[in-house]
Amino acid sequence: RIAASARDRLAPRDALYVEALEASLGPAGTALEKWKQLTALYPDFFPGDGAYAMSLYEQANDYPAAIDAATRSASPKNPHSITSKHLLGILYLGSERYKESADAFAETHTISVTQFRAAPYAVQRDYENAQRTLGDASASFGRRIFEAVIDIDQGRLGASLQRLEKIKADPGRDERRLRAVSASIASLLAPPKSASPGLADYGAIAK
């Protein structure tokens, strides 16, 4: 807000950057157009490329364009390139470019949680390498949910349910996220009125 109030004192590039940031609080189309304009006018401005890549990913679901922008921001000349490399890992994963995703996450291990690094293996059903990547890291909420989903993918519904029940018994659990994840799992397993074994148990956790 301070920068926006003093826009007339800013250099043209910085003024446009502030405009793009402000636009990000409004409709997606307006923000995307501002970021696109900024990156076209100032192709070596890494914060602009990084923000544009994130907007393309979150607001437009345009993975190819987001990868292009994130690749520019991940340049070795960018002192903060690690965040863009991490985003590339996510984008490659969603684009089924698993080797590139794994390589990107490996480069960002200092900021990437273990389930991100294990995901490229898990989606290919290489559970051995996925579990090896998870290793003995602390059992965060995200990791335990990730392991519950892997159990389901392997048809181990009982093991998955046990993990979720343990999370539910944890006083420090994130109740909202647990309910959302359990409800999603229940909906994926079968239609709402199905009598599939175990489905009611997942639904109960979601309540």
Coordinates of C-alpha atoms in Angstrom, one line a residue:
R1 CA 0.0 0.0 0.0
I2 CA 2.9 2.3 0.8
A3 CA 4.4 1.6 -2.7
A4 CA 1.1 2.1 -4.4
S5 CA 0.5 5.5 -2.7
A6 CA 3.9 6.7 -3.9
R7 CA 3.6 5.2 -7.4
D8 CA 4.6 8.5 -9.0
R9 CA 8.0 8.2 -7.4
L10 CA 8.6 4.6 -8.6
A11 CA 10.5 3.6 -11.8
P12 CA 8.2 2.5 -14.6
R13 CA 9.0 -1.2 -14.0
D14 CA 8.4 -1.0 -10.3
A15 CA 5.2 0.9 -10.8
L16 CA 3.9 -1.8 -13.2
Y17 CA 4.9 -4.4 -10.7
V18 CA 2.9 -2.7 -8.0
E19 CA -0.1 -2.5 -10.4
A20 CA 0.2 -6.2 -11.1
L21 CA 0.3 -7.0 -7.4
E22 CA -2.8 -4.9 -6.8
A23 CA -4.6 -6.6 -9.7
S24 CA -3.8 -10.0 -8.1
L25 CA -6.4 -9.1 -5.4
G26 CA -9.1 -8.8 -8.1
P27 CA -10.3 -10.8 -11.1
A28 CA -7.8 -13.3 -12.4
G29 CA -8.0 -12.1 -16.0
T30 CA -6.9 -8.6 -15.0
A31 CA -3.9 -9.8 -13.0
L32 CA -2.8 -12.2 -15.7
E33 CA -2.8 -9.4 -18.3
K34 CA -0.7 -7.2 -16.0
W35 CA 1.8 -9.9 -15.3
K36 CA 2.0 -10.7 -19.0
Q37 CA 2.6 -7.0 -19.8
L38 CA 5.3 -6.7 -17.2
T39 CA 7.2 -9.8 -18.3
A40 CA 7.0 -8.7 -22.0
L41 CA 8.4 -5.3 -21.2
Y42 CA 11.0 -6.5 -18.7
P43 CA 12.1 -10.0 -19.7
D44 CA 15.0 -10.1 -17.2
F45 CA 12.9 -9.1 -14.2
F46 CA 12.8 -12.4 -12.3
P47 CA 10.1 -11.5 -9.7
G48 CA 7.8 -10.7 -12.6
D49 CA 8.4 -14.1 -14.3
G50 CA 8.0 -15.9 -11.0
A51 CA 4.7 -14.2 -10.1
Y52 CA 3.4 -14.6 -13.7
A53 CA 4.2 -18.4 -13.5
M54 CA 2.3 -18.7 -10.3
S55 CA -0.7 -16.8 -11.6
L56 CA -0.8 -18.9 -14.8
Y57 CA -0.7 -22.1 -12.6
E58 CA -3.2 -21.0 -9.9
Q59 CA -5.6 -18.8 -11.9
A60 CA -5.5 -20.0 -15.5
N61 CA -4.4 -23.7 -15.1
D62 CA -2.1 -23.1 -18.1
Y63 CA 0.7 -25.4 -17.3
P64 CA 2.7 -25.0 -20.6
A65 CA 2.8 -21.2 -20.2
A66 CA 3.5 -21.4 -16.5
I67 CA 6.4 -23.7 -17.2
D68 CA 7.9 -21.2 -19.7
A69 CA 7.6 -18.4 -17.2
A70 CA 8.9 -20.4 -14.2
T71 CA 11.9 -21.6 -16.3
R72 CA 12.9 -18.1 -17.0
S73 CA 12.6 -17.2 -13.3
A74 CA 14.6 -20.3 -12.4
S75 CA 17.7 -18.9 -14.1
P76 CA 21.0 -19.3 -12.3
K77 CA 21.2 -15.5 -12.4
N78 CA 18.2 -15.3 -10.1
P79 CA 19.3 -15.3 -6.5
H80 CA 15.9 -16.6 -5.5
S81 CA 15.5 -19.2 -8.2
I82 CA 14.9 -22.0 -5.7
T83 CA 11.2 -21.1 -5.4
S84 CA 10.7 -21.2 -9.1
K85 CA 12.4 -24.5 -9.4
H86 CA 10.1 -25.9 -6.7
L87 CA 7.1 -24.6 -8.7
L88 CA 8.6 -26.3 -11.8
G89 CA 8.5 -29.5 -9.9
I90 CA 4.8 -29.1 -9.3
L91 CA 4.1 -28.1 -12.9
Y92 CA 6.1 -31.0 -14.3
L93 CA 4.3 -33.4 -12.0
G94 CA 0.9 -32.1 -13.2
S95 CA 2.2 -32.4 -16.8
E96 CA 3.2 -36.0 -16.3
R97 CA 6.9 -35.1 -16.9
Y98 CA 7.9 -37.2 -13.9
K99 CA 11.7 -37.4 -14.4
E100 CA 11.9 -33.6 -14.7
S101 CA 9.6 -33.2 -11.7
A102 CA 11.8 -35.4 -9.5
D103 CA 14.9 -33.6 -10.7
A104 CA 13.4 -30.2 -9.8
F105 CA 12.3 -31.3 -6.4
A106 CA 15.8 -32.8 -5.7
E107 CA 17.3 -29.4 -6.4
T108 CA 14.9 -27.8 -3.9
H109 CA 15.1 -30.3 -1.1
T110 CA 15.8 -27.5 1.4
I111 CA 12.3 -26.0 1.0
S112 CA 10.4 -29.0 -0.4
V113 CA 8.5 -31.3 2.0
T114 CA 9.2 -35.0 1.5
Q115 CA 5.8 -35.9 0.1
F116 CA 6.5 -33.5 -2.9
R117 CA 9.8 -35.3 -3.6
A118 CA 8.0 -38.7 -3.3
A119 CA 5.1 -37.8 -5.5
P120 CA 6.8 -38.3 -8.9
Y121 CA 7.4 -42.0 -7.9
A122 CA 4.0 -42.5 -6.3
V123 CA 2.0 -41.4 -9.3
Q124 CA 4.0 -44.0 -11.4
R125 CA 3.2 -46.6 -8.7
D126 CA 6.8 -46.9 -7.8
Y127 CA 6.0 -47.2 -4.2
E128 CA 9.4 -48.6 -3.2
N129 CA 11.2 -45.4 -4.3
A130 CA 8.3 -43.3 -3.0
Q131 CA 8.7 -44.8 0.5
R132 CA 12.5 -44.6 0.3
T133 CA 12.2 -40.9 -0.5
L134 CA 9.9 -40.3 2.4
G135 CA 12.5 -42.0 4.6
D136 CA 12.3 -41.4 8.3
A137 CA 11.3 -37.7 8.1
S138 CA 9.0 -36.4 10.8
A139 CA 5.3 -37.5 10.4
S140 CA 3.7 -34.2 9.5
F141 CA 0.0 -34.0 8.7
G142 CA 0.7 -33.7 5.0
R143 CA 3.0 -36.7 5.0
R144 CA 0.5 -38.9 6.9
I145 CA -2.3 -38.0 4.5
F146 CA 0.0 -38.7 1.6
E147 CA 0.8 -42.2 3.0
A148 CA -2.9 -42.8 3.5
V149 CA -3.6 -42.0 -0.2
I150 CA -0.7 -44.3 -1.3
D151 CA -2.3 -47.1 0.8
I152 CA -5.6 -46.6 -1.1
D153 CA -3.8 -46.6 -4.4
Q154 CA -2.4 -50.0 -3.5
G155 CA -5.8 -51.3 -2.4
R156 CA -4.8 -51.3 1.3
L157 CA -8.0 -49.6 2.5
G158 CA -7.7 -50.9 6.1
A159 CA -4.2 -49.5 6.4
S160 CA -5.4 -46.2 5.0
L161 CA -8.3 -46.0 7.4
Q162 CA -6.0 -46.8 10.4
R163 CA -3.7 -43.9 9.5
L164 CA -6.7 -41.5 9.3
E165 CA -8.1 -42.7 12.6
K166 CA -4.7 -42.1 14.2
I167 CA -4.7 -38.6 12.8
K168 CA -8.2 -38.0 14.1
A169 CA -7.0 -39.1 17.6
D170 CA -4.1 -36.6 17.5
P171 CA -4.9 -33.5 19.6
G172 CA -2.9 -31.3 17.3
R173 CA -4.7 -32.4 14.1
D174 CA -6.0 -30.0 11.5
E175 CA -9.7 -30.8 11.8
R176 CA -10.8 -29.0 8.8
R177 CA -8.2 -30.5 6.5
L178 CA -8.8 -34.0 7.9
R179 CA -12.5 -33.8 7.2
A180 CA -11.9 -32.5 3.7
V181 CA -9.4 -35.2 2.8
S182 CA -11.5 -38.0 4.3
A183 CA -14.6 -36.8 2.5
S184 CA -12.7 -36.7 -0.8
I185 CA -11.4 -40.2 -0.2
A186 CA -14.9 -41.4 0.5
S187 CA -16.3 -39.8 -2.7
L188 CA -13.5 -41.3 -4.8
L189 CA -14.0 -44.8 -3.5
A190 CA -17.6 -45.1 -4.5
P191 CA -20.8 -43.2 -5.1
P192 CA -22.5 -41.7 -2.0
K193 CA -25.1 -44.5 -1.7
S194 CA -22.7 -47.3 -2.2
A195 CA -22.4 -50.1 0.3
S196 CA -18.7 -50.7 -0.4
P197 CA -16.8 -52.1 2.6
G198 CA -15.1 -49.3 4.6
L199 CA -16.7 -46.4 2.8
A200 CA -18.9 -45.6 5.8
D201 CA -15.8 -45.5 8.0
Y202 CA -14.2 -42.8 5.8
G203 CA -17.4 -40.9 5.8
A204 CA -17.5 -41.1 9.6
I205 CA -14.0 -39.5 9.9
A206 CA -15.2 -36.7 7.6
K207 CA -18.0 -35.9 10.1

